[in-house]
Amino acid sequence: MHAFHLFGTALVGLSQFVFHSHPATPFESKILTPDLDDYIAGILKEWNSVAGAGVAVVRLKDDGEWQIETKGYGNARLDGTKVTEETLFAIASNSKLFTALAVGQLIANESLSPRISWDTKIQEFIPEFDMMDPTASAATSIVDAMSHRTGLPRHDLMYRLHNVPLDVQLKYLKPSLELRESFQYNNLMYTLLSYIPTALLPARPTIADISINSSVTRHTGFWKVPKISQKVTN
Ligand SMILES: *[C@@H]1O[C@H](CO)[C@@H](O)[C@H](O)[C@H]1NC(C)=O
Ligand SMILES: *[C@@H]1O[C@H](CO)[C@@H](O)[C@H](O)[C@H]1NC(C)=O
């Protein structure tokens, strides 16, 4: 298993721990306590992991201020470099959360005209969206694409072909199920969903707009970024 998969799993597991185990914690108090440090170190040990984890706790306090705690645990690299709060990880499919959040913000945006909802058909605002099955193409909504139920299987080899435009890729990929028949994990649909902010907003939003300025969004040059964690296989 790759280190960044471990990271994703750890993050989900920890947030559940954090939010369900301390219902009585006063709001001002720290969450990343020595107890929790031990718990996280224990998980890494239990998984026999040579890698590490970055943990962030963000919550809105009663006074309207944000409480932010960040900390690194374990090793970032096999040379023994430790994970710090600035270590970057290959985020892999956790980037889908950013896509879902960006689309959710547009759905909540009352100044958007026309408004969109989770059930809005994608062709209504991205007319180029065209799969092999025209009926499925016309009926596919945002939530269909987001919940992996368009009928299209992974076709991940196409996913790597960044020089072929997505509308061209999708048109020639065979579905293996009907729309909404079942869950089939599909990365291409998240590429499609990532175009929604661009299609609906006057300016293309970037991660720098939300002050995420030390990360990169492309594979190109990724491994040259300082403070990057190494990919390791247990
Ligand atoms: C909401 O929509 C308006 C109008 O298109 C746009 O100017 C604004 O940036 C949007 N806000 C967000 C958070 O997307
Ligand atoms: C990212 O940008 C914000 C706002 O411009 C700045 O305050 C912060 O220091 C920057 N962070 C890094 C790691 O460069």
Short mmCIF file of C-alpha atoms and ligand atoms in Angstrom, two decimals:
data_model
loop_
_atom_site.label_atom_id
_atom_site.label_comp_id
_atom_site.label_asym_id
_atom_site.label_seq_id
_atom_site.Cartn_x
_atom_site.Cartn_y
_atom_site.Cartn_z
CA MET A 1 0.00 0.00 0.00
CA HIS A 2 1.34 3.44 -0.88
CA ALA A 3 2.09 6.00 1.77
CA PHE A 4 -0.40 8.49 0.40
CA HIS A 5 -3.19 5.97 0.61
CA LEU A 6 -2.26 5.36 4.22
CA PHE A 7 -2.35 9.10 4.73
CA GLY A 8 -5.86 9.44 3.37
CA THR A 9 -7.14 6.59 5.47
CA ALA A 10 -5.41 7.95 8.55
CA LEU A 11 -6.95 11.36 8.04
CA VAL A 12 -10.48 10.02 7.80
CA GLY A 13 -9.95 7.73 10.76
CA LEU A 14 -8.51 10.48 12.88
CA SER A 15 -11.18 13.02 12.16
CA GLN A 16 -13.76 10.49 13.31
CA PHE A 17 -11.74 9.94 16.45
CA VAL A 18 -11.37 13.65 17.05
CA PHE A 19 -14.99 14.54 16.58
CA HIS A 20 -16.65 11.59 18.25
CA SER A 21 -14.40 10.96 21.23
CA HIS A 22 -14.41 14.36 22.90
CA PRO A 23 -18.00 15.57 23.01
CA ALA A 24 -17.40 17.35 26.32
CA THR A 25 -14.13 19.07 25.37
CA PRO A 26 -14.40 22.85 25.95
CA PHE A 27 -14.06 24.74 22.68
CA GLU A 28 -10.88 26.61 23.60
CA SER A 29 -8.87 23.54 24.50
CA LYS A 30 -6.34 21.91 22.22
CA ILE A 31 -7.27 18.79 20.32
CA LEU A 32 -3.82 17.58 19.34
CA THR A 33 -2.89 16.71 22.92
CA PRO A 34 -0.08 14.37 23.97
CA ASP A 35 -2.78 11.68 24.34
CA LEU A 36 -3.78 12.07 20.72
CA ASP A 37 -0.10 12.19 19.68
CA ASP A 38 0.31 8.78 21.33
CA TYR A 39 -2.83 7.49 19.64
CA ILE A 40 -1.58 8.56 16.18
CA ALA A 41 1.91 7.17 16.81
CA GLY A 42 0.16 3.97 17.90
CA ILE A 43 -1.72 3.71 14.60
CA LEU A 44 1.51 4.12 12.61
CA LYS A 45 3.12 1.43 14.76
CA GLU A 46 0.12 -0.89 14.54
CA TRP A 47 0.22 -0.63 10.73
CA ASN A 48 3.95 -1.30 10.87
CA SER A 49 4.32 1.85 8.80
CA VAL A 50 7.69 3.33 7.91
CA ALA A 51 5.83 6.42 6.68
CA GLY A 52 3.97 9.19 8.45
CA ALA A 53 0.90 11.36 8.56
CA GLY A 54 0.03 15.05 8.54
CA VAL A 55 -2.94 15.97 10.71
CA ALA A 56 -4.93 19.20 10.65
CA VAL A 57 -7.79 20.15 12.93
CA VAL A 58 -9.85 23.14 11.83
CA ARG A 59 -12.97 24.31 13.63
CA LEU A 60 -15.01 27.46 14.00
CA LYS A 61 -15.15 28.62 17.61
CA ASP A 62 -18.14 30.29 19.31
CA ASP A 63 -16.41 33.69 19.00
CA GLY A 64 -16.19 33.32 15.21
CA GLU A 65 -12.42 32.70 15.22
CA TRP A 66 -10.93 29.62 13.60
CA GLN A 67 -9.07 27.15 15.75
CA ILE A 68 -6.34 25.61 13.62
CA GLU A 69 -3.92 22.95 14.78
CA THR A 70 -1.47 21.19 12.48
CA LYS A 71 1.16 18.60 13.24
CA GLY A 72 3.30 15.96 11.57
CA TYR A 73 3.86 12.41 12.76
CA GLY A 74 6.37 9.76 11.64
CA ASN A 75 8.73 9.82 8.67
CA ALA A 76 8.38 11.84 5.48
CA ARG A 77 11.32 10.17 3.80
CA LEU A 78 13.29 6.96 4.15
CA ASP A 79 16.38 8.99 5.12
CA GLY A 80 14.58 9.67 8.41
CA THR A 81 13.29 13.18 7.60
CA LYS A 82 10.30 13.67 9.88
CA VAL A 83 6.85 14.78 8.79
CA THR A 84 6.28 18.37 9.86
CA GLU A 85 3.21 20.55 9.51
CA GLU A 86 4.66 21.74 6.17
CA THR A 87 5.28 18.33 4.60
CA LEU A 88 3.41 17.82 1.36
CA PHE A 89 1.77 14.50 0.52
CA ALA A 90 0.54 13.17 -2.78
CA ILE A 91 -3.13 13.76 -2.15
CA ALA A 92 -4.42 11.28 -4.74
CA SER A 93 -8.20 10.97 -4.74
CA ASN A 94 -8.60 13.15 -1.66
CA SER A 95 -8.53 15.96 -4.26
CA LYS A 96 -12.07 14.84 -5.09
CA LEU A 97 -13.13 16.51 -1.84
CA PHE A 98 -11.95 19.86 -3.23
CA THR A 99 -14.01 19.27 -6.36
CA ALA A 100 -17.09 18.39 -4.30
CA LEU A 101 -16.57 21.45 -2.07
CA ALA A 102 -16.12 23.81 -5.04
CA VAL A 103 -19.30 22.49 -6.67
CA GLY A 104 -21.16 22.64 -3.35
CA GLN A 105 -20.18 26.30 -3.00
CA LEU A 106 -21.63 27.02 -6.43
CA ILE A 107 -24.86 25.23 -5.51
CA ALA A 108 -25.06 27.35 -2.35
CA ASN A 109 -24.20 30.56 -4.23
CA GLU A 110 -27.32 32.74 -4.34
CA SER A 111 -25.78 35.24 -6.76
CA LEU A 112 -25.34 32.60 -9.42
CA SER A 113 -27.78 32.98 -12.28
CA PRO A 114 -29.26 30.59 -13.21
CA ARG A 115 -28.91 28.72 -9.88
CA ILE A 116 -27.76 25.08 -10.00
CA SER A 117 -28.59 22.13 -7.75
CA TRP A 118 -27.16 18.64 -7.23
CA ASP A 119 -29.79 17.42 -9.71
CA THR A 120 -28.99 19.92 -12.47
CA LYS A 121 -28.14 18.11 -15.71
CA ILE A 122 -24.52 18.62 -16.72
CA GLN A 123 -25.43 19.33 -20.36
CA GLU A 124 -27.40 22.38 -19.21
CA PHE A 125 -24.17 24.24 -18.54
CA ILE A 126 -21.50 22.09 -20.24
CA PRO A 127 -23.16 21.35 -23.62
CA GLU A 128 -19.98 19.60 -24.89
CA PHE A 129 -20.51 16.80 -22.34
CA ASP A 130 -21.26 13.82 -24.55
CA MET A 131 -20.87 10.15 -23.68
CA MET A 132 -21.41 7.23 -26.06
CA ASP A 133 -25.03 6.86 -24.94
CA PRO A 134 -26.89 10.09 -25.84
CA THR A 135 -29.79 9.34 -23.48
CA ALA A 136 -27.44 8.88 -20.52
CA SER A 137 -25.49 12.01 -21.54
CA ALA A 138 -28.65 14.13 -21.50
CA ALA A 139 -29.88 12.69 -18.19
CA THR A 140 -26.61 12.74 -16.20
CA SER A 141 -26.79 15.20 -13.31
CA ILE A 142 -24.08 16.60 -11.07
CA VAL A 143 -24.88 14.08 -8.35
CA ASP A 144 -24.77 11.17 -10.84
CA ALA A 145 -21.24 12.11 -11.89
CA MET A 146 -20.18 12.80 -8.31
CA SER A 147 -21.51 9.51 -6.95
CA HIS A 148 -19.95 7.31 -9.65
CA ARG A 149 -23.18 6.07 -11.18
CA THR A 150 -23.09 7.20 -14.83
CA GLY A 151 -22.68 3.60 -16.09
CA LEU A 152 -19.10 4.31 -17.24
CA PRO A 153 -16.43 1.98 -15.79
CA ARG A 154 -12.99 3.33 -14.82
CA HIS A 155 -11.27 3.53 -18.25
CA ASP A 156 -8.25 4.77 -16.32
CA LEU A 157 -5.83 4.44 -19.23
CA MET A 158 -7.73 7.29 -20.90
CA TYR A 159 -7.47 9.26 -17.69
CA ARG A 160 -3.71 9.54 -18.27
CA LEU A 161 -4.14 11.02 -21.77
CA HIS A 162 -4.08 14.69 -20.86
CA ASN A 163 -3.51 15.71 -24.49
CA VAL A 164 -6.91 14.36 -25.59
CA PRO A 165 -9.75 16.71 -24.62
CA LEU A 166 -12.20 15.18 -22.17
CA ASP A 167 -15.25 15.58 -24.41
CA VAL A 168 -13.44 13.59 -27.12
CA GLN A 169 -12.36 10.91 -24.60
CA LEU A 170 -15.82 10.39 -23.14
CA LYS A 171 -17.58 10.11 -26.48
CA TYR A 172 -15.77 6.87 -27.41
CA LEU A 173 -15.69 5.08 -24.05
CA LYS A 174 -18.08 2.18 -23.69
CA PRO A 175 -20.42 2.13 -20.71
CA SER A 176 -20.72 -1.22 -18.93
CA LEU A 177 -23.96 -0.43 -17.08
CA GLU A 178 -26.93 1.84 -17.52
CA LEU A 179 -27.09 5.24 -15.89
CA ARG A 180 -27.82 4.86 -12.11
CA GLU A 181 -27.71 1.06 -12.31
CA SER A 182 -24.82 0.74 -9.87
CA PHE A 183 -21.73 2.36 -8.36
CA GLN A 184 -18.62 2.20 -10.57
CA TYR A 185 -15.64 4.27 -9.48
CA ASN A 186 -14.75 6.73 -12.21
CA ASN A 187 -11.97 9.34 -12.16
CA LEU A 188 -12.91 10.88 -15.52
CA MET A 189 -16.18 12.18 -14.08
CA TYR A 190 -14.27 14.13 -11.47
CA THR A 191 -12.21 15.73 -14.24
CA LEU A 192 -15.53 16.68 -15.80
CA LEU A 193 -16.84 18.04 -12.48
CA SER A 194 -13.68 20.11 -12.07
CA TYR A 195 -14.76 22.13 -15.13
CA ILE A 196 -17.98 23.28 -13.45
CA PRO A 197 -16.51 26.33 -11.64
CA THR A 198 -14.79 27.36 -14.89
CA ALA A 199 -18.05 26.97 -16.80
CA LEU A 200 -20.12 29.01 -14.33
CA LEU A 201 -17.85 31.69 -12.90
CA PRO A 202 -16.46 34.71 -14.74
CA ALA A 203 -12.88 33.99 -13.61
CA ARG A 204 -11.20 30.64 -13.23
CA PRO A 205 -10.71 30.02 -9.49
CA THR A 206 -7.35 28.61 -8.33
CA ILE A 207 -6.14 27.02 -5.12
CA ALA A 208 -4.14 30.23 -4.50
CA ASP A 209 -7.50 32.00 -4.07
CA ILE A 210 -7.92 30.08 -0.84
CA SER A 211 -4.27 30.61 0.18
CA ILE A 212 -3.15 27.09 -0.61
CA ASN A 213 0.05 28.40 -2.08
CA SER A 214 2.70 25.80 -1.31
CA SER A 215 0.96 22.91 -3.10
CA VAL A 216 1.08 21.91 -6.74
CA THR A 217 -1.77 20.55 -8.84
CA ARG A 218 0.15 18.75 -11.58
CA HIS A 219 2.37 15.68 -11.75
CA THR A 220 4.94 17.72 -13.69
CA GLY A 221 7.65 18.77 -11.28
CA PHE A 222 5.78 17.26 -8.35
CA TRP A 223 8.67 15.19 -7.03
CA LYS A 224 10.96 18.24 -7.18
CA VAL A 225 8.85 20.22 -4.69
CA PRO A 226 10.79 20.67 -1.45
CA LYS A 227 9.26 19.15 1.68
CA ILE A 228 7.57 16.44 -0.32
CA SER A 229 7.02 13.11 1.36
CA GLN A 230 8.43 10.02 -0.29
CA LYS A 231 6.19 7.37 -1.76
CA VAL A 232 6.90 4.16 0.10
CA THR A 233 5.47 0.68 -0.09
CA ASN A 234 5.24 -1.34 3.07
C1 LIG B 1 -20.93 33.41 -6.58
O1 LIG B 1 -21.39 33.81 -7.84
C2 LIG B 1 -20.96 35.11 -8.24
C3 LIG B 1 -21.66 35.44 -9.55
O2 LIG B 1 -21.20 34.59 -10.57
C4 LIG B 1 -19.44 35.15 -8.32
O3 LIG B 1 -19.02 36.45 -8.65
C5 LIG B 1 -18.85 34.73 -6.99
O4 LIG B 1 -17.44 34.63 -7.10
C6 LIG B 1 -19.41 33.37 -6.57
N1 LIG B 1 -18.91 33.01 -5.25
C7 LIG B 1 -18.32 31.83 -5.02
C8 LIG B 1 -17.86 31.60 -3.60
O5 LIG B 1 -18.15 30.98 -5.87
C1 LIG B 2 0.36 31.86 1.38
O1 LIG B 2 -0.27 33.08 1.09
C2 LIG B 2 -0.74 33.78 2.23
C3 LIG B 2 -1.55 34.96 1.74
O2 LIG B 2 -0.96 35.57 0.63
C4 LIG B 2 0.47 34.17 3.09
O3 LIG B 2 0.04 34.84 4.24
C5 LIG B 2 1.21 32.89 3.49
O4 LIG B 2 2.39 33.21 4.19
C6 LIG B 2 1.57 32.06 2.27
N1 LIG B 2 2.08 30.77 2.70
C7 LIG B 2 3.16 30.22 2.19
C8 LIG B 2 3.52 28.87 2.75
O5 LIG B 2 3.85 30.74 1.33
#
